[in-house]
PDB file of C-alpha atoms and ligand atoms in Angstrom:
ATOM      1  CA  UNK A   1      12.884   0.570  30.614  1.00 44.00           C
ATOM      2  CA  UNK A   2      16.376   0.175  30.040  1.00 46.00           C
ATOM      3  CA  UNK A   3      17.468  -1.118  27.059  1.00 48.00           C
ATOM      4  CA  UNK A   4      19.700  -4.272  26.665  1.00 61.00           C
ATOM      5  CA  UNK A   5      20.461  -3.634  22.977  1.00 81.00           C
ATOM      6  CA  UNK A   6      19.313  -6.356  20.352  1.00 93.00           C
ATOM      7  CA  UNK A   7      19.804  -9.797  20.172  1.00 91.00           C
ATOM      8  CA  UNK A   8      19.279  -9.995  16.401  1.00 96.00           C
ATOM      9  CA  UNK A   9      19.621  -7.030  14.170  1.00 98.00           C
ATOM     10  CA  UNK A  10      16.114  -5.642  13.096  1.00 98.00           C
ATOM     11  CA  UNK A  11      15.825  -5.098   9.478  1.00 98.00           C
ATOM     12  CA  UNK A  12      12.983  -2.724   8.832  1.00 98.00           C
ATOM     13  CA  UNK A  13      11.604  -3.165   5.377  1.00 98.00           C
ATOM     14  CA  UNK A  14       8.309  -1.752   3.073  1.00 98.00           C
ATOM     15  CA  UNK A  15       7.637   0.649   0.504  1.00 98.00           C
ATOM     16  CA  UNK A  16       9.081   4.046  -0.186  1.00 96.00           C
ATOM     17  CA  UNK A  17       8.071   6.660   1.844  1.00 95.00           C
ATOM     18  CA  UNK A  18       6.757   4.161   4.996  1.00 97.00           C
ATOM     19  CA  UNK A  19       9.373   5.910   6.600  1.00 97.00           C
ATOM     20  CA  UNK A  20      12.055   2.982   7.302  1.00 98.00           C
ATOM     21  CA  UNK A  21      14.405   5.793   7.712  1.00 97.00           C
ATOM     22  CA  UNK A  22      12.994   7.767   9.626  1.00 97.00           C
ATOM     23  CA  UNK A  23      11.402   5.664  12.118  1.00 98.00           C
ATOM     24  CA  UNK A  24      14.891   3.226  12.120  1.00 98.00           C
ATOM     25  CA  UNK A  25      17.060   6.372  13.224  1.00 98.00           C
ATOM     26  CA  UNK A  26      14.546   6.680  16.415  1.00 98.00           C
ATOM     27  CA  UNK A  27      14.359   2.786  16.521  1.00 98.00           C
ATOM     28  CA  UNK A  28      18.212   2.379  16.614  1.00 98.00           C
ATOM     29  CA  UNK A  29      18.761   5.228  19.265  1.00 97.00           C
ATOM     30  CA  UNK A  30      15.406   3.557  22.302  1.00 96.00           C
ATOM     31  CA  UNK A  31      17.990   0.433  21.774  1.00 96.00           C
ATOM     32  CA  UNK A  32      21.048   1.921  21.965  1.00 96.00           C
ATOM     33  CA  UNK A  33      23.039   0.459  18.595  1.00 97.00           C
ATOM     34  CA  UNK A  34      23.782   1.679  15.083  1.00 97.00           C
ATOM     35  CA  UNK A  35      21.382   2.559  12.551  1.00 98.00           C
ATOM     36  CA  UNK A  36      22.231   1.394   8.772  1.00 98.00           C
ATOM     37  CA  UNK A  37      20.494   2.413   5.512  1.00 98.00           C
ATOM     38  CA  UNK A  38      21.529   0.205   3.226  1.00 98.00           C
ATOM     39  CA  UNK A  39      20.911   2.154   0.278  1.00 98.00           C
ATOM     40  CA  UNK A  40      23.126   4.955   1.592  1.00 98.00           C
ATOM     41  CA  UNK A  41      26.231   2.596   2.278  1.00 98.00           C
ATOM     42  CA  UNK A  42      25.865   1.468  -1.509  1.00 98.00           C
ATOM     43  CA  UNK A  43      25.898   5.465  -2.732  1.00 98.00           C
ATOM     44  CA  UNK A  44      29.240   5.566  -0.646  1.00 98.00           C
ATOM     45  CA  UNK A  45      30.687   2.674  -1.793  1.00 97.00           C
ATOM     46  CA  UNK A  46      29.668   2.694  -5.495  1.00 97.00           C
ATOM     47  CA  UNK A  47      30.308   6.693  -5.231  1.00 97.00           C
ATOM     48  CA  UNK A  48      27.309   7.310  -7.252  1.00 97.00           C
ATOM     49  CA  UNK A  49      23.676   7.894  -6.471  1.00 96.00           C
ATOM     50  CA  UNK A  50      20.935   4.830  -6.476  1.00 96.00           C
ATOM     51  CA  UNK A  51      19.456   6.826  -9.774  1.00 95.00           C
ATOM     52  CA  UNK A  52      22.735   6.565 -11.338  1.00 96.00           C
ATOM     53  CA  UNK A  53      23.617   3.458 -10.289  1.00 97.00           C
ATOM     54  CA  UNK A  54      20.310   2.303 -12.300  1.00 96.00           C
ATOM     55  CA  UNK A  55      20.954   4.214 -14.856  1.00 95.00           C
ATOM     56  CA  UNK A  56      23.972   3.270 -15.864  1.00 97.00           C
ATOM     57  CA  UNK A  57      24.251  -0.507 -14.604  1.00 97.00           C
ATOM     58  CA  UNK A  58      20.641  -1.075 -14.200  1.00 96.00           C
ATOM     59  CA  UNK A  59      18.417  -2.590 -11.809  1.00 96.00           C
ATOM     60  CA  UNK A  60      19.926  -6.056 -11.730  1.00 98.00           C
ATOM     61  CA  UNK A  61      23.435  -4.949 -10.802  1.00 98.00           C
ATOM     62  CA  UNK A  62      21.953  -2.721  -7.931  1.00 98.00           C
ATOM     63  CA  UNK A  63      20.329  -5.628  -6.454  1.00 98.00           C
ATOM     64  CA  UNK A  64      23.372  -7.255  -6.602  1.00 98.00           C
ATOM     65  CA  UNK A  65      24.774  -4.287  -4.412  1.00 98.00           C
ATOM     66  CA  UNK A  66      22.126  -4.540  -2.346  1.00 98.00           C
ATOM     67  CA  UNK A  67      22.170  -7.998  -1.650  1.00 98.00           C
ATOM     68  CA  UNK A  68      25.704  -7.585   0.174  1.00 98.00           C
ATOM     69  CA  UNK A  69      24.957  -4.359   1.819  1.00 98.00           C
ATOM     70  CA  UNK A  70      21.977  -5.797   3.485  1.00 98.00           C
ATOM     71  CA  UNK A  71      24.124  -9.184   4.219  1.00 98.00           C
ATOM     72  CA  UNK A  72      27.070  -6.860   5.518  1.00 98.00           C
ATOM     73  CA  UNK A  73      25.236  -4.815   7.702  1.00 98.00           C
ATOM     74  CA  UNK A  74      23.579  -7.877   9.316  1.00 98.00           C
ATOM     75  CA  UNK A  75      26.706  -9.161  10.205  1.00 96.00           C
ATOM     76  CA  UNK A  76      27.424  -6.276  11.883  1.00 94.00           C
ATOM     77  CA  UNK A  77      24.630  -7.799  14.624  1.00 86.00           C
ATOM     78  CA  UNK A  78      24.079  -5.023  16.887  1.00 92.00           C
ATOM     79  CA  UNK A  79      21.984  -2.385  14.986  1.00 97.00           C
ATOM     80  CA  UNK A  80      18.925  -1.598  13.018  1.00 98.00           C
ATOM     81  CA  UNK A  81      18.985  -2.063   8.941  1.00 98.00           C
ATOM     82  CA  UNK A  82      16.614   0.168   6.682  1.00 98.00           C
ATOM     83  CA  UNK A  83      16.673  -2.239   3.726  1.00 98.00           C
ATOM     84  CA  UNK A  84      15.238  -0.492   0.063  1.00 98.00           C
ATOM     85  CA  UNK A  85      11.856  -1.126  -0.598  1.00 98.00           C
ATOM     86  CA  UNK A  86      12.549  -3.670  -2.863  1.00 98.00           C
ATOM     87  CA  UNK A  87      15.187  -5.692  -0.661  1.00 98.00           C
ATOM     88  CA  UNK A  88      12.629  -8.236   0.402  1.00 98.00           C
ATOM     89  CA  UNK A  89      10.529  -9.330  -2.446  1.00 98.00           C
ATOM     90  CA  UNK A  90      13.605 -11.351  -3.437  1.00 98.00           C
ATOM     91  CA  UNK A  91      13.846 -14.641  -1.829  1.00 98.00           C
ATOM     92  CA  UNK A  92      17.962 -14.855  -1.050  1.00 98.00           C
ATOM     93  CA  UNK A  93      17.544 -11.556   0.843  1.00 98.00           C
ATOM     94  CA  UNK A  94      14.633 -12.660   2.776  1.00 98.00           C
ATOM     95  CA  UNK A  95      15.850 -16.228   3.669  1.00 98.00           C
ATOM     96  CA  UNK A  96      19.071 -14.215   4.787  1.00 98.00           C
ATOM     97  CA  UNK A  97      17.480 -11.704   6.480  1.00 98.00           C
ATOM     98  CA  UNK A  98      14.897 -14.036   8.852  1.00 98.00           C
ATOM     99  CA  UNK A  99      17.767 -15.741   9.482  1.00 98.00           C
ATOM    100  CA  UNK A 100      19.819 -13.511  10.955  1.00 97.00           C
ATOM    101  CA  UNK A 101      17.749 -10.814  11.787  1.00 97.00           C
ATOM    102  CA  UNK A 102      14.244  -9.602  12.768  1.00 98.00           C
ATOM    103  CA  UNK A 103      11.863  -8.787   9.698  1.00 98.00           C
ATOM    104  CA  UNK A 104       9.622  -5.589  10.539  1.00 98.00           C
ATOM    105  CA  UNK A 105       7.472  -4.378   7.953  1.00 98.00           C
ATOM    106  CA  UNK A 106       6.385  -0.985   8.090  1.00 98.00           C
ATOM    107  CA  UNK A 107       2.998  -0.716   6.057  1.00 98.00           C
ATOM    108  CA  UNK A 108       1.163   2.488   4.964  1.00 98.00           C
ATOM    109  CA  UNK A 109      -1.429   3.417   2.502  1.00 97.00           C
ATOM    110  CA  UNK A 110      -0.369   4.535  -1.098  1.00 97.00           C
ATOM    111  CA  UNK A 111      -2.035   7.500  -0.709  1.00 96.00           C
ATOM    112  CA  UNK A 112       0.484   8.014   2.057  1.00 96.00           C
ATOM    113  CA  UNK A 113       3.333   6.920   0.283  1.00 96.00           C
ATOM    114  CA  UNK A 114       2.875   9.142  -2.882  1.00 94.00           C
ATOM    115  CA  UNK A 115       1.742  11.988  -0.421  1.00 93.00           C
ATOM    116  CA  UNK A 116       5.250  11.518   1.006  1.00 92.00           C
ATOM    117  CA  UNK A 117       7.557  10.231  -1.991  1.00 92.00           C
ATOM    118  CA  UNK A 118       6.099  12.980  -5.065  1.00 88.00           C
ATOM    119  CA  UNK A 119       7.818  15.936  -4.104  1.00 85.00           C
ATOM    120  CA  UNK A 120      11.406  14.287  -4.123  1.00 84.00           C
ATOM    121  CA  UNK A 121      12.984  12.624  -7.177  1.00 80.00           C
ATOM    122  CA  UNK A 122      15.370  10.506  -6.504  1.00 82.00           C
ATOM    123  CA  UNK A 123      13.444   7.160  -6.518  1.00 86.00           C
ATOM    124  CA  UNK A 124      14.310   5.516  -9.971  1.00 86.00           C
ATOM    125  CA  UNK A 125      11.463   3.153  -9.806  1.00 87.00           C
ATOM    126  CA  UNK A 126       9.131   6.295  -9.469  1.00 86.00           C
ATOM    127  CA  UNK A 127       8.329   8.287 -12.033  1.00 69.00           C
ATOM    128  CA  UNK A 128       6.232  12.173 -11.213  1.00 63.00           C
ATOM    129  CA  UNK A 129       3.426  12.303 -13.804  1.00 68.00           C
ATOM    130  CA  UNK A 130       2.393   8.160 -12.814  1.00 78.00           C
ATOM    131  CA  UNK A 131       3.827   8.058  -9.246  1.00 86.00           C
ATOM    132  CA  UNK A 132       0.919   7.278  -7.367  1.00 92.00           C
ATOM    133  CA  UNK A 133      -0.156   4.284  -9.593  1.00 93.00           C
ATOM    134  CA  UNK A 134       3.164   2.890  -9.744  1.00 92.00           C
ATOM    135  CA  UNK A 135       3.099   3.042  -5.595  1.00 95.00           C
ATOM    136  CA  UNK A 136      -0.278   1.055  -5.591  1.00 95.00           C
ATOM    137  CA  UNK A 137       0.638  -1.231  -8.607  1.00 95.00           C
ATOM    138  CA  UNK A 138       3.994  -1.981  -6.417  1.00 96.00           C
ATOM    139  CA  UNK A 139       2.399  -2.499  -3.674  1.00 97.00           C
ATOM    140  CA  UNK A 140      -0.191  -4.882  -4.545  1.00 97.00           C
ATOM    141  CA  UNK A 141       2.483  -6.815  -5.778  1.00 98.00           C
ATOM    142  CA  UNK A 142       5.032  -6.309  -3.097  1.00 98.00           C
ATOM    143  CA  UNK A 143       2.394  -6.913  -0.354  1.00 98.00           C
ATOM    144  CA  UNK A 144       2.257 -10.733  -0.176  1.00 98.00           C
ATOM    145  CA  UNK A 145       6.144 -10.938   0.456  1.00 98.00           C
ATOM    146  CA  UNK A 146       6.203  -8.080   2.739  1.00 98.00           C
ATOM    147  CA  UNK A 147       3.414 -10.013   4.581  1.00 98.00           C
ATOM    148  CA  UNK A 148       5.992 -13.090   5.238  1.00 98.00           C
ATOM    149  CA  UNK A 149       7.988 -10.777   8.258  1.00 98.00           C
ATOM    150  CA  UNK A 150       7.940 -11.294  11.825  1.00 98.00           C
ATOM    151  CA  UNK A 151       6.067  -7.880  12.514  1.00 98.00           C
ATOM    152  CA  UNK A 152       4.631  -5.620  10.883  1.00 98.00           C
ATOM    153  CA  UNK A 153       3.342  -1.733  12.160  1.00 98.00           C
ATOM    154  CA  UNK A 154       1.397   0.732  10.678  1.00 98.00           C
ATOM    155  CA  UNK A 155       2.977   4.100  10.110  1.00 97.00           C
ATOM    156  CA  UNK A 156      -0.426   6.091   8.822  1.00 96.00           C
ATOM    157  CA  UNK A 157      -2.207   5.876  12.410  1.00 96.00           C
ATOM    158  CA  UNK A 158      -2.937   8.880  14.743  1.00 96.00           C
ATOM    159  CA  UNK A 159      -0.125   7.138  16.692  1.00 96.00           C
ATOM    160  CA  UNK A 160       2.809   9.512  17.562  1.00 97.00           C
ATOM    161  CA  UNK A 161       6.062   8.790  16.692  1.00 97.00           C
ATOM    162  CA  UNK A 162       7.572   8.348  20.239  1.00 97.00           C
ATOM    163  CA  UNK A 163       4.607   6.058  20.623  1.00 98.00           C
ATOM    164  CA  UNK A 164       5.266   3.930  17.595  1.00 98.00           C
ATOM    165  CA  UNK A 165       8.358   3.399  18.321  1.00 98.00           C
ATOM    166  CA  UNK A 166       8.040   2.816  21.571  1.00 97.00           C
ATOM    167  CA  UNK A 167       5.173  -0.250  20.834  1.00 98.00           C
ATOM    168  CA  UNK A 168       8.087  -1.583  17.800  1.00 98.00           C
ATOM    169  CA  UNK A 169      10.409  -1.416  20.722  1.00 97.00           C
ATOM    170  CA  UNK A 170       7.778  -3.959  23.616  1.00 97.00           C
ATOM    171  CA  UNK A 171       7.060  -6.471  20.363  1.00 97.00           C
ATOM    172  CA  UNK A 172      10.633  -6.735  19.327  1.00 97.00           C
ATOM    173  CA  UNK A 173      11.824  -7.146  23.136  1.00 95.00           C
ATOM    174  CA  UNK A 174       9.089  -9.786  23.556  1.00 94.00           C
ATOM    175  CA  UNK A 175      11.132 -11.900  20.636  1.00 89.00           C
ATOM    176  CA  UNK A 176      14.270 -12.023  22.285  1.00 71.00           C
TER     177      UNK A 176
HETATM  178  C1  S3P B   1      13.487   0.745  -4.216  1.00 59.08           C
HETATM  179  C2  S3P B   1      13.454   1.525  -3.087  1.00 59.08           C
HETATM  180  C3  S3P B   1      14.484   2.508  -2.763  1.00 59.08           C
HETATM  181  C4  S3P B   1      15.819   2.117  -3.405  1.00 59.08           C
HETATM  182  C5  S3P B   1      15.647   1.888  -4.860  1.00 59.08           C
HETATM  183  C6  S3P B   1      14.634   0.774  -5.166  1.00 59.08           C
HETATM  184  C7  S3P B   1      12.380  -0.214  -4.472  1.00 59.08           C
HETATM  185  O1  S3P B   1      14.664   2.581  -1.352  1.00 59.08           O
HETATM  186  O2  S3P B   1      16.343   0.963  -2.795  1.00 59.08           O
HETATM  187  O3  S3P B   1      15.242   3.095  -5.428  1.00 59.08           O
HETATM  188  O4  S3P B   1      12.564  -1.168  -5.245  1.00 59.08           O
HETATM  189  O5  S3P B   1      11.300  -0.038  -3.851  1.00 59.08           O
HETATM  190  P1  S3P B   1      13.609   3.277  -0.328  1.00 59.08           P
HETATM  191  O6  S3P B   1      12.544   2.266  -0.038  1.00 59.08           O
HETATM  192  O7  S3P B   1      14.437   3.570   0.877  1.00 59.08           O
HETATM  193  O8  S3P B   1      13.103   4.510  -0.992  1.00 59.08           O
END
């Protein structure tokens, strides 16, 4: 199948380590438009790292960032977002983001997530020695917002990856 490029930009969102990333880069290229992390365009613009960034402004001013990267890049229509785990558990960014775009959560077991996020360290929210309870804590919390998107896809199946995306690629068609 051809593709006619998207009609809304998808915004892929769920925890860290679902693989938003990795599966939006693969997304982004069966349709043909841009990909956008949002977290990396706020490291370029604020010229500091997400850890930093929390460090030194905290949390509250990173949302803030975040807020108008996500809102930036969904102007920018034609592509697929990878919005931070914790873009939408806050109400402006979801109300923006269903708006304008297509919500996709990715979902995955925390024993997946930790088995993917504990060897790197640059997640401020995650600390190593309690990693894998802050995952599950997070996303029992997380889960009932998360639940509010269009889609949602399971990224801890037997399913391959070209296969995944392939299936993200039918439902989202069928929305346009
Ligand atoms: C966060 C997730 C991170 C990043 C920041 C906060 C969160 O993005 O935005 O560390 O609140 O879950 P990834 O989900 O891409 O790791």
């Amino acid at each position: 199948m051809e593709s006619q490029g998207l009609a809304k930009p998808v915004v892929l969102i769920g925890m860290m380590g679902v693989g938003k990333s990795f599966i939006g880069v693969r997304l982004a290229k069966t349709f043909k438009v841009n990909f956008i992390d949002t977290d990396r365009v706020i490291e370029k613009k604020a010229s500091s790292s997400i850890s930093e960034i929390f460090s030194k402004q905290g949390e509250n001013y990173f949302r803030e960032l975040e807020f108008r990267a996500i809102r930036d890049a969904l102007n920018q229509k034609n592509c697929v977002i990878a919005a931070g785990g914790g873009a939408y558990t806050f109400q402006r960014n979801r109300v923006m983001i269903d708006e304008l775009g297509i919500s996709v959560w990715l979902e995955a077991k925390p024993e997946i997530l930790w088995s993917r996020v504990k060897d790197h360290d640059h997640r401020p929210l995650l600390q190593k020695d309690n990693s894998f309870l802050k995952i599950r804590e997070l996303l029992e919390i997380r889960a009932k917002d998360y639940s509010k998107a269009q889609l949602r896809f399971r990224t801890d199946t037997a399913l391959s990856i070209d296969s995944l995306v392939s299936k993200m690629r039918e439902r989202i068609s069928e929305l346009h």
